[in-house]
Amino acid sequence: MTRSYEVRTYGCQMNVHDSERLAGLLEDAGYVRASDDATPDVVVFNTCAVRENADNRLYGNLGHLRPVKAGHPGMQIAVGGCLAQKDRSEIVKRAPWVDVVFGTHNIGSLPALLDRSRHNDEAEVEILEALDVFPSTLPARRDSAHSGWVSISVGCNNTCTFCIVPSLRGKERDRRPGEVLAEVEALVAEGVLEVTLLGQNVNSYGVEFGDRLAFGKLLRACGGIEGLERVRFTSPHPRDFTDDVIAAMAATDNVCHQLHMPLQSGSDRVLKAMRRSYRSERYLGILDRVRAAMPDAAITTDIIVGFPGETEEDFAATLDVVRRARFSSAFTFQYSPRPGTPAAELDEQVPKAVVQERYDRLIAVQEEMSWAANKELLGRTVEVLVAQSEGRKDGATRRLTGRARDGRLVHFAPVGPEIVGEVRPGDVVTTRVDYAAPHHLVADGAVLSHRRTRAGDNWEAGVRPQTRGVSLGLPSFGVPADQAPAGDGCRAG
């Protein structure tokens, strides 16, 4: 009997992409995705360990699933991702109805572990200390018909004192440029218009094979892929961000003028305590050079409030940098200690009430900056890649939603004589902005142009890209003419 599956994902873009790999592995092994109204035979939790309440959230969800499993004979529960890498066999001790636990380094083992657990009628826990195979060698069932994630590296060589990721994801491992470009081309061949290059620190890409300019070269190489309309990347680190990347962004037509550059704090004293290896003036200098090369660039960031020892003076420095940086938006976090990180052992943990008050002030300042930046686009024409609804009110207003080239969220009215048939996710429209809010733009006038795409056709037909693993092991840029067929057993070199 064919068994069904469901993957539940928590955390960052890396986890979202890993879940696409998990879905691809399961479908390769003969599983089918469970329908929304059915109880799946296998539920996979792909977990995150970054947030303070990640543990409680997982065990709460596992608790809710226990009676479901009891009423569904043969059902299996698997837990993977960063929290599994951290907690290991503790998960089975706390939730003995879990069947499989696997880590960040061996996601490819999931089908075999499920089979072994079912055969032996006992829990299987397999946590590796180093990467088994690079995730790109594994098949993937993609969630989007028009946009795709492409990992260029995994792991991180930084030692930020607040971050648990290096201990869970390991040291940086870089894919060869030919492998990356082959995967991008495979996605484009499936109708994908946009790719996002993923890494814990994308602009240190190349460190493993000795080319410090590799990331800029990779961006330029993506510019030569016919049919690829948009290239994004996340996330860079200010320490490694170089002028050749700015030049590549400005010179490569399909690279979007969007930059997510984590700040974390505007205080040099706090940055030093965080081991962030740059200071506020250097950070602002990077933004100045980006805007000089691309005046239309939208710059976003990450900021942590309440790092241990943060004073009111330190926080005021963060607010000052936020005002000077003019971010189009910011992902803001209240510091929470993660066991196993150096910052968790620091004295002077900031009281929760103080952190909350500072956080509220930061949000108010950033809202003001975001709104001002969005108002500058009033009356401007924007190109929108239509997505599935990302707005809570889209149904009531009968608007559709998409992303402009700079990453801004745009809600628009699908009206006007230029529309050809139905506007679908994956199609491309141009429209004029007539309202700006801090977190989105609105265009309620007539659509100026509408281009139906193969991605839109695929969305309408319910078709999503399913890519095989790509592993060439070649250090040059470009895909060689004698590329061997992709297989599942090769290890990225």
Coordinates of N, CA, C and O in Angstrom, one line a residue, residues 150-313:
V150 N 18.5 27.5 -4.0 CA 19.7 26.8 -4.5 C 20.8 27.0 -3.4 O 21.3 28.1 -3.3
S151 N 21.2 26.0 -2.7 CA 22.2 26.1 -1.7 C 23.6 26.2 -2.4 O 23.9 25.4 -3.3
I152 N 24.4 27.1 -2.0 CA 25.7 27.2 -2.5 C 26.7 26.8 -1.5 O 27.9 26.4 -1.8
S153 N 26.3 26.7 -0.2 CA 27.2 26.2 0.9 C 26.3 25.8 2.0 O 25.1 26.2 2.1
V154 N 26.9 25.1 2.9 CA 26.2 24.7 4.2 C 27.2 24.9 5.3 O 28.4 24.9 5.1
G155 N 26.7 25.2 6.5 CA 27.6 25.4 7.6 C 28.2 26.8 7.7 O 27.9 27.6 6.8
C156 N 29.0 27.1 8.7 CA 29.5 28.4 9.0 C 30.8 28.4 9.7 O 30.9 27.6 10.7
N157 N 31.8 29.2 9.3 CA 33.1 29.3 10.0 C 33.1 30.4 11.0 O 34.2 30.6 11.6
N158 N 32.1 31.2 11.2 CA 32.1 32.3 12.1 C 31.8 31.8 13.5 O 31.4 30.6 13.7
T159 N 32.1 32.6 14.5 CA 32.0 32.2 15.9 C 31.2 33.2 16.7 O 31.5 33.6 17.8
C160 N 30.1 33.7 16.1 CA 29.3 34.7 16.8 C 28.8 34.1 18.1 O 28.3 33.0 18.2
T161 N 28.9 34.9 19.2 CA 28.7 34.3 20.5 C 27.2 34.0 20.8 O 26.9 33.2 21.8
F162 N 26.3 34.6 20.1 CA 24.9 34.3 20.3 C 24.3 33.2 19.5 O 23.2 32.8 19.7
C163 N 25.1 32.6 18.6 CA 24.6 31.8 17.5 C 24.9 30.3 17.8 O 26.1 29.9 18.0
I164 N 23.9 29.5 17.7 CA 24.1 28.0 17.9 C 24.3 27.3 16.5 O 24.6 26.1 16.5
V165 N 24.1 28.0 15.4 CA 24.1 27.3 14.1 C 25.4 26.6 13.8 O 25.3 25.5 13.3
P166 N 26.6 27.2 14.0 CA 27.8 26.5 13.6 C 27.9 25.1 14.3 O 28.4 24.1 13.7
S167 N 27.5 25.0 15.6 CA 27.6 23.7 16.3 C 26.6 22.7 15.7 O 26.8 21.5 15.9
L168 N 25.5 23.2 15.1 CA 24.5 22.3 14.6 C 24.6 22.0 13.1 O 24.2 20.9 12.6
R169 N 25.2 22.9 12.3 CA 25.3 22.8 10.9 C 26.8 22.5 10.5 O 27.0 22.1 9.3
G170 N 27.7 22.7 11.4 CA 29.1 22.4 11.1 C 29.9 23.5 10.4 O 29.4 24.6 10.2
K171 N 31.1 23.2 10.0 CA 31.9 24.1 9.3 C 31.4 24.3 7.9 O 30.8 23.4 7.3
E172 N 31.8 25.4 7.3 CA 31.4 25.7 5.9 C 31.9 24.7 4.9 O 33.0 24.3 4.9
R173 N 30.9 24.2 4.1 CA 31.2 23.4 3.0 C 30.7 24.0 1.7 O 29.5 24.4 1.7
D174 N 31.5 24.3 0.7 CA 31.1 24.9 -0.5 C 30.9 24.0 -1.6 O 31.6 23.0 -1.8
R175 N 29.8 24.2 -2.4 CA 29.6 23.5 -3.6 C 30.5 24.1 -4.7 O 30.8 25.3 -4.7
R176 N 30.8 23.3 -5.7 CA 31.6 23.8 -6.8 C 30.6 24.6 -7.7 O 29.4 24.3 -7.8
P177 N 31.2 25.7 -8.3 CA 30.3 26.5 -9.1 C 29.5 25.8 -10.2 O 28.4 26.1 -10.4
G178 N 30.2 24.8 -10.8 CA 29.5 24.1 -11.9 C 28.3 23.4 -11.4 O 27.2 23.3 -12.1
E179 N 28.3 22.9 -10.1 CA 27.2 22.2 -9.5 C 26.0 23.2 -9.3 O 24.9 22.9 -9.6
V180 N 26.4 24.4 -8.8 CA 25.4 25.4 -8.5 C 24.7 25.8 -9.8 O 23.4 25.8 -9.9
L181 N 25.4 26.1 -10.8 CA 24.9 26.5 -12.1 C 24.1 25.4 -12.8 O 23.0 25.7 -13.4
A182 N 24.5 24.2 -12.6 CA 23.7 23.1 -13.2 C 22.3 23.0 -12.5 O 21.3 22.7 -13.2
E183 N 22.3 23.2 -11.2 CA 21.0 23.1 -10.5 C 20.1 24.3 -10.9 O 18.9 24.2 -11.1
V184 N 20.7 25.5 -11.0 CA 20.0 26.6 -11.5 C 19.4 26.4 -12.9 O 18.2 26.6 -13.2
E185 N 20.2 25.8 -13.8 CA 19.7 25.6 -15.1 C 18.6 24.5 -15.1 O 17.7 24.6 -15.9
A186 N 18.7 23.5 -14.2 CA 17.7 22.5 -14.1 C 16.4 23.1 -13.7 O 15.3 22.7 -14.2
L187 N 16.4 24.1 -12.8 CA 15.2 24.7 -12.3 C 14.6 25.6 -13.4 O 13.4 25.6 -13.7
V188 N 15.4 26.3 -14.1 CA 14.9 27.1 -15.3 C 14.3 26.3 -16.3 O 13.3 26.6 -16.9
A189 N 14.9 25.1 -16.6 CA 14.3 24.2 -17.6 C 12.9 23.7 -17.1 O 12.1 23.3 -18.0
E190 N 12.6 23.8 -15.8 CA 11.3 23.4 -15.3 C 10.4 24.6 -15.3 O 9.2 24.4 -14.8
G191 N 10.8 25.7 -15.8 CA 9.9 26.9 -15.8 C 10.1 27.9 -14.7 O 9.5 28.9 -14.7
V192 N 11.1 27.7 -13.8 CA 11.4 28.6 -12.7 C 12.0 29.9 -13.2 O 12.9 29.9 -14.1
L193 N 11.5 31.0 -12.7 CA 11.9 32.3 -13.2 C 12.9 33.0 -12.2 O 13.7 33.8 -12.6
E194 N 12.9 32.6 -11.0 CA 13.7 33.2 -9.9 C 14.4 32.2 -9.1 O 13.7 31.2 -8.7
V195 N 15.6 32.4 -8.7 CA 16.3 31.6 -7.8 C 16.9 32.5 -6.7 O 17.3 33.6 -6.9
T196 N 17.0 31.9 -5.5 CA 17.6 32.5 -4.4 C 18.8 31.6 -3.9 O 18.6 30.4 -3.6
L197 N 20.0 32.2 -4.0 CA 21.2 31.4 -3.6 C 21.3 31.5 -2.1 O 21.3 32.5 -1.5
L198 N 21.5 30.3 -1.5 CA 21.4 30.2 0.0 C 22.8 29.8 0.6 O 23.5 28.9 0.0
G199 N 23.1 30.4 1.7 CA 24.2 30.0 2.5 C 24.2 30.7 3.8 O 23.5 31.7 4.0
Q200 N 24.8 30.1 4.8 CA 24.8 30.8 6.1 C 25.6 32.1 6.0 O 25.3 33.0 6.7
N201 N 26.6 32.1 5.1 CA 27.4 33.3 4.8 C 27.7 33.2 3.3 O 28.8 32.7 3.0
V202 N 26.9 33.7 2.4 CA 27.1 33.5 1.0 C 28.3 34.1 0.5 O 29.0 33.6 -0.4
N203 N 28.7 35.3 1.0 CA 29.9 35.9 0.4 C 31.2 35.5 1.0 O 32.3 36.0 0.6
S204 N 31.2 34.4 1.8 CA 32.5 33.7 2.1 C 32.6 32.5 1.2 O 33.6 31.7 1.3
Y205 N 31.6 32.4 0.3 CA 31.6 31.3 -0.7 C 33.0 31.2 -1.5 O 33.4 32.3 -1.9
G206 N 33.5 30.1 -1.6 CA 34.8 29.9 -2.3 C 36.0 29.6 -1.4 O 37.1 29.3 -1.8
V207 N 35.7 29.8 0.0 CA 36.8 29.6 0.9 C 37.3 28.2 0.9 O 38.6 28.0 1.0
E208 N 36.5 27.2 0.6 CA 36.9 25.8 0.6 C 37.7 25.5 -0.6 O 38.6 24.6 -0.5
F209 N 37.5 26.1 -1.7 CA 38.3 25.8 -2.9 C 39.3 27.0 -3.3 O 39.8 27.0 -4.4
G210 N 39.5 27.9 -2.4 CA 40.5 28.9 -2.5 C 40.3 30.0 -3.5 O 41.3 30.5 -4.1
D211 N 39.0 30.5 -3.7 CA 38.8 31.6 -4.5 C 37.9 32.6 -3.8 O 36.7 32.5 -3.7
R212 N 38.5 33.6 -3.3 CA 37.8 34.6 -2.5 C 36.9 35.5 -3.3 O 36.1 36.2 -2.7
L213 N 37.0 35.5 -4.6 CA 36.1 36.2 -5.5 C 35.0 35.4 -6.1 O 34.3 35.8 -7.0
A214 N 34.9 34.2 -5.6 CA 34.0 33.2 -6.2 C 32.5 33.6 -6.2 O 31.8 33.4 -7.2
F215 N 32.1 34.3 -5.2 CA 30.7 34.7 -5.1 C 30.3 35.7 -6.2 O 29.3 35.6 -6.9
G216 N 31.1 36.7 -6.4 CA 30.9 37.7 -7.4 C 30.9 37.0 -8.8 O 30.1 37.3 -9.7
K217 N 31.8 36.1 -9.0 CA 31.9 35.3 -10.3 C 30.6 34.5 -10.5 O 30.1 34.4 -11.6
L218 N 30.1 33.9 -9.4 CA 28.9 33.1 -9.5 C 27.7 34.0 -9.9 O 26.9 33.6 -10.7
L219 N 27.6 35.2 -9.3 CA 26.5 36.1 -9.7 C 26.5 36.4 -11.2 O 25.5 36.4 -11.9
R220 N 27.7 36.7 -11.6 CA 27.9 37.1 -13.1 C 27.6 35.9 -14.0 O 26.9 36.0 -15.0
A221 N 27.9 34.7 -13.5 CA 27.7 33.5 -14.3 C 26.1 33.2 -14.4 O 25.6 32.8 -15.4
C222 N 25.4 33.5 -13.3 CA 24.0 33.4 -13.3 C 23.3 34.3 -14.3 O 22.3 34.0 -14.9
G223 N 24.0 35.4 -14.6 CA 23.5 36.4 -15.6 C 23.5 35.8 -17.0 O 22.8 36.3 -17.9
G224 N 24.3 34.8 -17.2 CA 24.3 34.2 -18.6 C 23.3 33.1 -18.8 O 23.3 32.4 -19.9
I225 N 22.5 32.8 -17.8 CA 21.5 31.7 -18.0 C 20.2 32.2 -18.6 O 19.5 32.9 -18.0
E226 N 20.0 31.7 -19.8 CA 18.8 32.2 -20.5 C 17.5 31.7 -19.8 O 17.4 30.6 -19.4
G227 N 16.6 32.6 -19.7 CA 15.3 32.3 -19.0 C 15.3 32.6 -17.5 O 14.2 32.5 -16.9
L228 N 16.4 32.8 -16.9 CA 16.5 33.2 -15.5 C 16.3 34.7 -15.4 O 17.2 35.5 -15.8
E229 N 15.2 35.1 -14.8 CA 14.8 36.5 -14.7 C 15.3 37.2 -13.5 O 15.5 38.4 -13.5
R230 N 15.3 36.5 -12.4 CA 15.7 37.1 -11.1 C 16.6 36.2 -10.3 O 16.4 35.0 -10.2
V231 N 17.6 36.8 -9.7 CA 18.6 36.2 -8.8 C 18.6 36.9 -7.5 O 18.9 38.2 -7.5
R232 N 18.4 36.3 -6.4 CA 18.6 36.8 -5.1 C 19.6 36.0 -4.3 O 19.9 34.9 -4.7
F233 N 20.0 36.5 -3.2 CA 20.9 35.7 -2.3 C 20.7 36.1 -0.9 O 20.3 37.2 -0.5
T234 N 20.9 35.1 0.0 CA 20.8 35.4 1.5 C 21.6 34.3 2.2 O 21.6 33.1 1.8
S235 N 22.3 34.6 3.2 CA 22.6 36.0 3.7 C 24.1 36.3 3.7 O 24.9 35.3 3.9
P236 N 24.5 37.5 3.4 CA 25.9 37.8 3.5 C 26.3 38.2 4.9 O 25.5 38.5 5.7
H237 N 27.6 38.3 5.1 CA 28.1 38.8 6.4 C 29.0 40.1 6.1 O 29.8 40.1 5.1
P238 N 28.8 41.1 6.8 CA 29.5 42.4 6.5 C 31.0 42.2 6.5 O 31.7 42.9 5.7
R239 N 31.5 41.3 7.3 CA 33.0 41.1 7.3 C 33.5 40.7 6.0 O 34.6 41.1 5.6
D240 N 32.8 39.9 5.2 CA 33.3 39.3 3.9 C 32.7 40.0 2.7 O 33.0 39.6 1.6
F241 N 31.9 41.0 2.9 CA 31.2 41.7 1.8 C 32.2 42.6 1.1 O 32.7 43.6 1.6
T242 N 32.5 42.3 -0.2 CA 33.5 43.0 -0.9 C 33.0 43.8 -2.1 O 31.9 43.5 -2.6
D243 N 33.8 44.7 -2.6 CA 33.3 45.6 -3.7 C 33.1 44.8 -5.0 O 32.3 45.3 -5.9
D244 N 33.7 43.7 -5.2 CA 33.5 42.9 -6.4 C 32.1 42.4 -6.5 O 31.5 42.2 -7.5
V245 N 31.5 42.1 -5.3 CA 30.1 41.6 -5.2 C 29.2 42.8 -5.6 O 28.2 42.6 -6.3
I246 N 29.4 44.0 -5.1 CA 28.6 45.1 -5.5 C 28.7 45.3 -7.0 O 27.7 45.6 -7.6
A247 N 29.9 45.3 -7.5 CA 30.0 45.4 -9.0 C 29.3 44.4 -9.8 O 28.6 44.7 -10.8
A248 N 29.3 43.1 -9.3 CA 28.6 42.1 -10.0 C 27.1 42.3 -9.9 O 26.4 42.1 -10.9
M249 N 26.6 42.7 -8.7 CA 25.2 43.0 -8.6 C 24.7 44.1 -9.6 O 23.7 44.0 -10.2
A250 N 25.5 45.2 -9.6 CA 25.2 46.3 -10.5 C 25.3 46.0 -12.0 O 24.5 46.5 -12.8
A251 N 26.2 45.1 -12.3 CA 26.4 44.8 -13.8 C 25.6 43.7 -14.3 O 25.6 43.5 -15.6
T252 N 25.0 42.9 -13.5 CA 24.3 41.6 -14.0 C 22.8 41.9 -14.0 O 22.2 42.1 -12.9
D253 N 22.3 41.9 -15.1 CA 20.9 42.3 -15.3 C 19.9 41.6 -14.5 O 18.9 42.2 -14.0
N254 N 20.0 40.3 -14.3 CA 19.0 39.5 -13.6 C 19.3 39.4 -12.1 O 18.5 38.8 -11.4
V255 N 20.3 40.0 -11.6 CA 20.6 40.0 -10.1 C 19.7 41.2 -9.6 O 19.9 42.4 -10.0
C256 N 18.9 40.9 -8.6 CA 18.0 41.9 -8.1 C 18.7 42.9 -7.2 O 19.6 42.5 -6.5
H257 N 18.3 44.1 -7.2 CA 18.9 45.2 -6.4 C 18.3 45.1 -5.0 O 17.6 46.0 -4.5
Q258 N 18.5 44.0 -4.4 CA 18.0 43.7 -3.0 C 19.2 43.2 -2.2 O 19.9 42.2 -2.7
L259 N 19.3 43.6 -1.0 CA 20.4 43.1 -0.2 C 20.0 43.0 1.3 O 19.5 43.9 1.9
H260 N 20.1 41.8 1.8 CA 19.8 41.5 3.2 C 21.1 41.4 3.9 O 21.9 40.5 3.7
M261 N 21.4 42.5 4.7 CA 22.8 42.6 5.4 C 22.6 42.6 6.9 O 22.2 43.7 7.4
P262 N 22.8 41.5 7.6 CA 22.5 41.5 9.1 C 23.4 42.5 9.8 O 24.7 42.5 9.6
L263 N 22.8 43.4 10.6 CA 23.6 44.3 11.4 C 23.8 43.8 12.8 O 24.9 43.8 13.3
Q264 N 22.8 43.3 13.4 CA 22.7 42.7 14.8 C 22.8 43.8 15.9 O 22.0 43.8 16.8
S265 N 23.7 44.7 15.8 CA 23.7 45.8 16.8 C 24.5 47.0 16.1 O 25.4 46.8 15.3
G266 N 24.1 48.2 16.6 CA 24.8 49.4 16.1 C 25.9 49.8 17.0 O 26.6 50.8 16.8
S267 N 26.0 49.1 18.2 CA 27.0 49.5 19.1 C 28.3 48.7 18.9 O 28.3 47.5 18.8
D268 N 29.4 49.4 18.7 CA 30.7 48.8 18.5 C 31.1 47.9 19.6 O 31.7 46.8 19.5
R269 N 30.8 48.3 20.9 CA 31.1 47.5 22.0 C 30.3 46.2 22.0 O 30.9 45.1 22.3
V270 N 29.1 46.2 21.7 CA 28.3 45.0 21.6 C 28.7 44.2 20.4 O 28.8 42.9 20.6
L271 N 29.0 44.8 19.3 CA 29.5 44.0 18.1 C 30.7 43.2 18.5 O 30.9 42.0 18.1
K272 N 31.6 43.8 19.3 CA 32.8 43.1 19.7 C 32.5 41.9 20.6 O 33.0 40.8 20.5
A273 N 31.5 42.2 21.6 CA 31.1 41.1 22.4 C 30.4 40.0 21.7 O 30.5 38.8 22.1
M274 N 29.8 40.3 20.6 CA 29.1 39.3 19.7 C 30.1 38.6 18.8 O 29.8 37.6 18.2
R275 N 31.4 39.1 18.8 CA 32.4 38.6 17.8 C 31.9 38.7 16.4 O 32.0 37.8 15.6
R276 N 31.4 39.9 16.1 CA 30.9 40.2 14.7 C 32.0 40.7 13.8 O 31.8 40.8 12.6
S277 N 33.2 41.0 14.2 CA 34.4 41.3 13.4 C 34.2 42.5 12.4 O 34.9 42.6 11.4
Y278 N 33.2 43.4 12.6 CA 33.1 44.6 11.9 C 32.6 45.6 12.9 O 32.1 45.3 14.0
R279 N 32.6 46.9 12.5 CA 32.1 48.0 13.4 C 31.1 48.8 12.6 O 31.0 48.7 11.3
S280 N 30.4 49.6 13.2 CA 29.2 50.3 12.6 C 29.6 51.2 11.4 O 28.9 51.2 10.4
E281 N 30.7 51.9 11.5 CA 31.1 52.7 10.4 C 31.5 51.9 9.1 O 31.2 52.3 8.0
R282 N 32.1 50.8 9.3 CA 32.4 49.9 8.2 C 31.1 49.4 7.6 O 30.9 49.4 6.4
Y283 N 30.2 49.0 8.4 CA 28.9 48.6 8.0 C 28.2 49.6 7.1 O 27.7 49.4 6.0
L284 N 28.1 50.8 7.7 CA 27.5 51.9 6.9 C 28.2 52.3 5.6 O 27.6 52.6 4.6
G285 N 29.5 52.1 5.6 CA 30.3 52.4 4.4 C 29.9 51.4 3.3 O 29.9 51.8 2.1
I286 N 29.7 50.1 3.7 CA 29.2 49.1 2.7 C 27.9 49.6 2.1 O 27.7 49.6 0.8
L287 N 26.9 50.0 2.9 CA 25.7 50.5 2.4 C 25.8 51.7 1.5 O 25.1 51.8 0.5
D288 N 26.7 52.6 1.8 CA 26.9 53.8 1.0 C 27.4 53.3 -0.4 O 27.0 53.9 -1.4
R289 N 28.3 52.4 -0.5 CA 28.9 51.9 -1.7 C 27.8 51.2 -2.5 O 27.8 51.3 -3.8
V290 N 27.0 50.4 -1.8 CA 25.9 49.7 -2.5 C 24.9 50.7 -3.2 O 24.6 50.6 -4.4
R291 N 24.6 51.7 -2.4 CA 23.6 52.7 -3.0 C 24.3 53.6 -4.1 O 23.6 54.1 -5.0
A292 N 25.6 53.8 -4.0 CA 26.2 54.6 -5.0 C 26.2 53.8 -6.4 O 26.0 54.4 -7.4
A293 N 26.3 52.5 -6.3 CA 26.3 51.6 -7.5 C 24.9 51.3 -7.9 O 24.6 51.2 -9.1
M294 N 23.9 51.2 -7.0 CA 22.5 50.9 -7.2 C 21.6 51.8 -6.4 O 21.2 51.4 -5.3
P295 N 21.3 53.0 -6.9 CA 20.5 53.9 -6.0 C 19.1 53.4 -5.7 O 18.6 53.8 -4.7
D296 N 18.6 52.4 -6.4 CA 17.3 51.9 -6.1 C 17.3 50.6 -5.2 O 16.3 50.0 -5.0
A297 N 18.5 50.3 -4.7 CA 18.6 49.1 -3.9 C 17.8 49.2 -2.6 O 17.7 50.2 -1.9
A298 N 17.1 48.1 -2.3 CA 16.3 47.9 -1.1 C 17.2 47.1 -0.1 O 17.6 45.9 -0.5
I299 N 17.5 47.6 1.0 CA 18.4 47.0 2.0 C 17.6 46.6 3.2 O 17.0 47.4 3.8
T300 N 17.7 45.3 3.6 CA 17.0 44.8 4.8 C 18.1 44.3 5.8 O 19.3 44.1 5.4
T301 N 17.7 44.0 7.0 CA 18.7 43.6 8.0 C 18.1 42.7 9.1 O 16.9 42.5 9.2
D302 N 19.0 42.2 10.0 CA 18.6 41.6 11.2 C 19.2 42.4 12.4 O 20.3 42.8 12.3
I303 N 18.4 42.5 13.5 CA 18.8 43.2 14.6 C 18.4 42.5 15.9 O 17.3 42.0 16.0
I304 N 19.4 42.3 16.8 CA 19.1 41.7 18.1 C 19.0 42.8 19.2 O 20.0 43.6 19.3
V305 N 18.0 42.8 20.0 CA 17.8 43.7 21.1 C 18.1 43.0 22.4 O 17.6 41.9 22.6
G306 N 18.8 43.6 23.3 CA 19.0 43.1 24.7 C 20.1 42.0 24.8 O 20.1 41.2 25.7
F307 N 21.1 42.1 23.9 CA 22.3 41.2 24.1 C 22.9 41.5 25.5 O 22.9 42.6 26.0
P308 N 23.4 40.4 26.1 CA 24.0 40.6 27.5 C 24.9 41.8 27.6 O 25.8 41.9 26.8
G309 N 24.6 42.6 28.6 CA 25.5 43.8 28.8 C 25.1 45.0 28.0 O 25.7 46.1 28.2
E310 N 24.1 44.9 27.2 CA 23.7 46.1 26.4 C 23.2 47.2 27.3 O 22.2 47.0 28.1
T311 N 23.7 48.4 27.2 CA 23.3 49.5 28.0 C 22.4 50.4 27.1 O 22.2 50.2 25.9
E312 N 21.8 51.4 27.8 CA 21.0 52.3 27.1 C 21.8 53.1 26.0 O 21.3 53.4 24.9
E313 N 23.0 53.3 26.3 CA 23.9 54.0 25.3 C 24.1 53.1 24.1 O 24.1 53.6 23.0

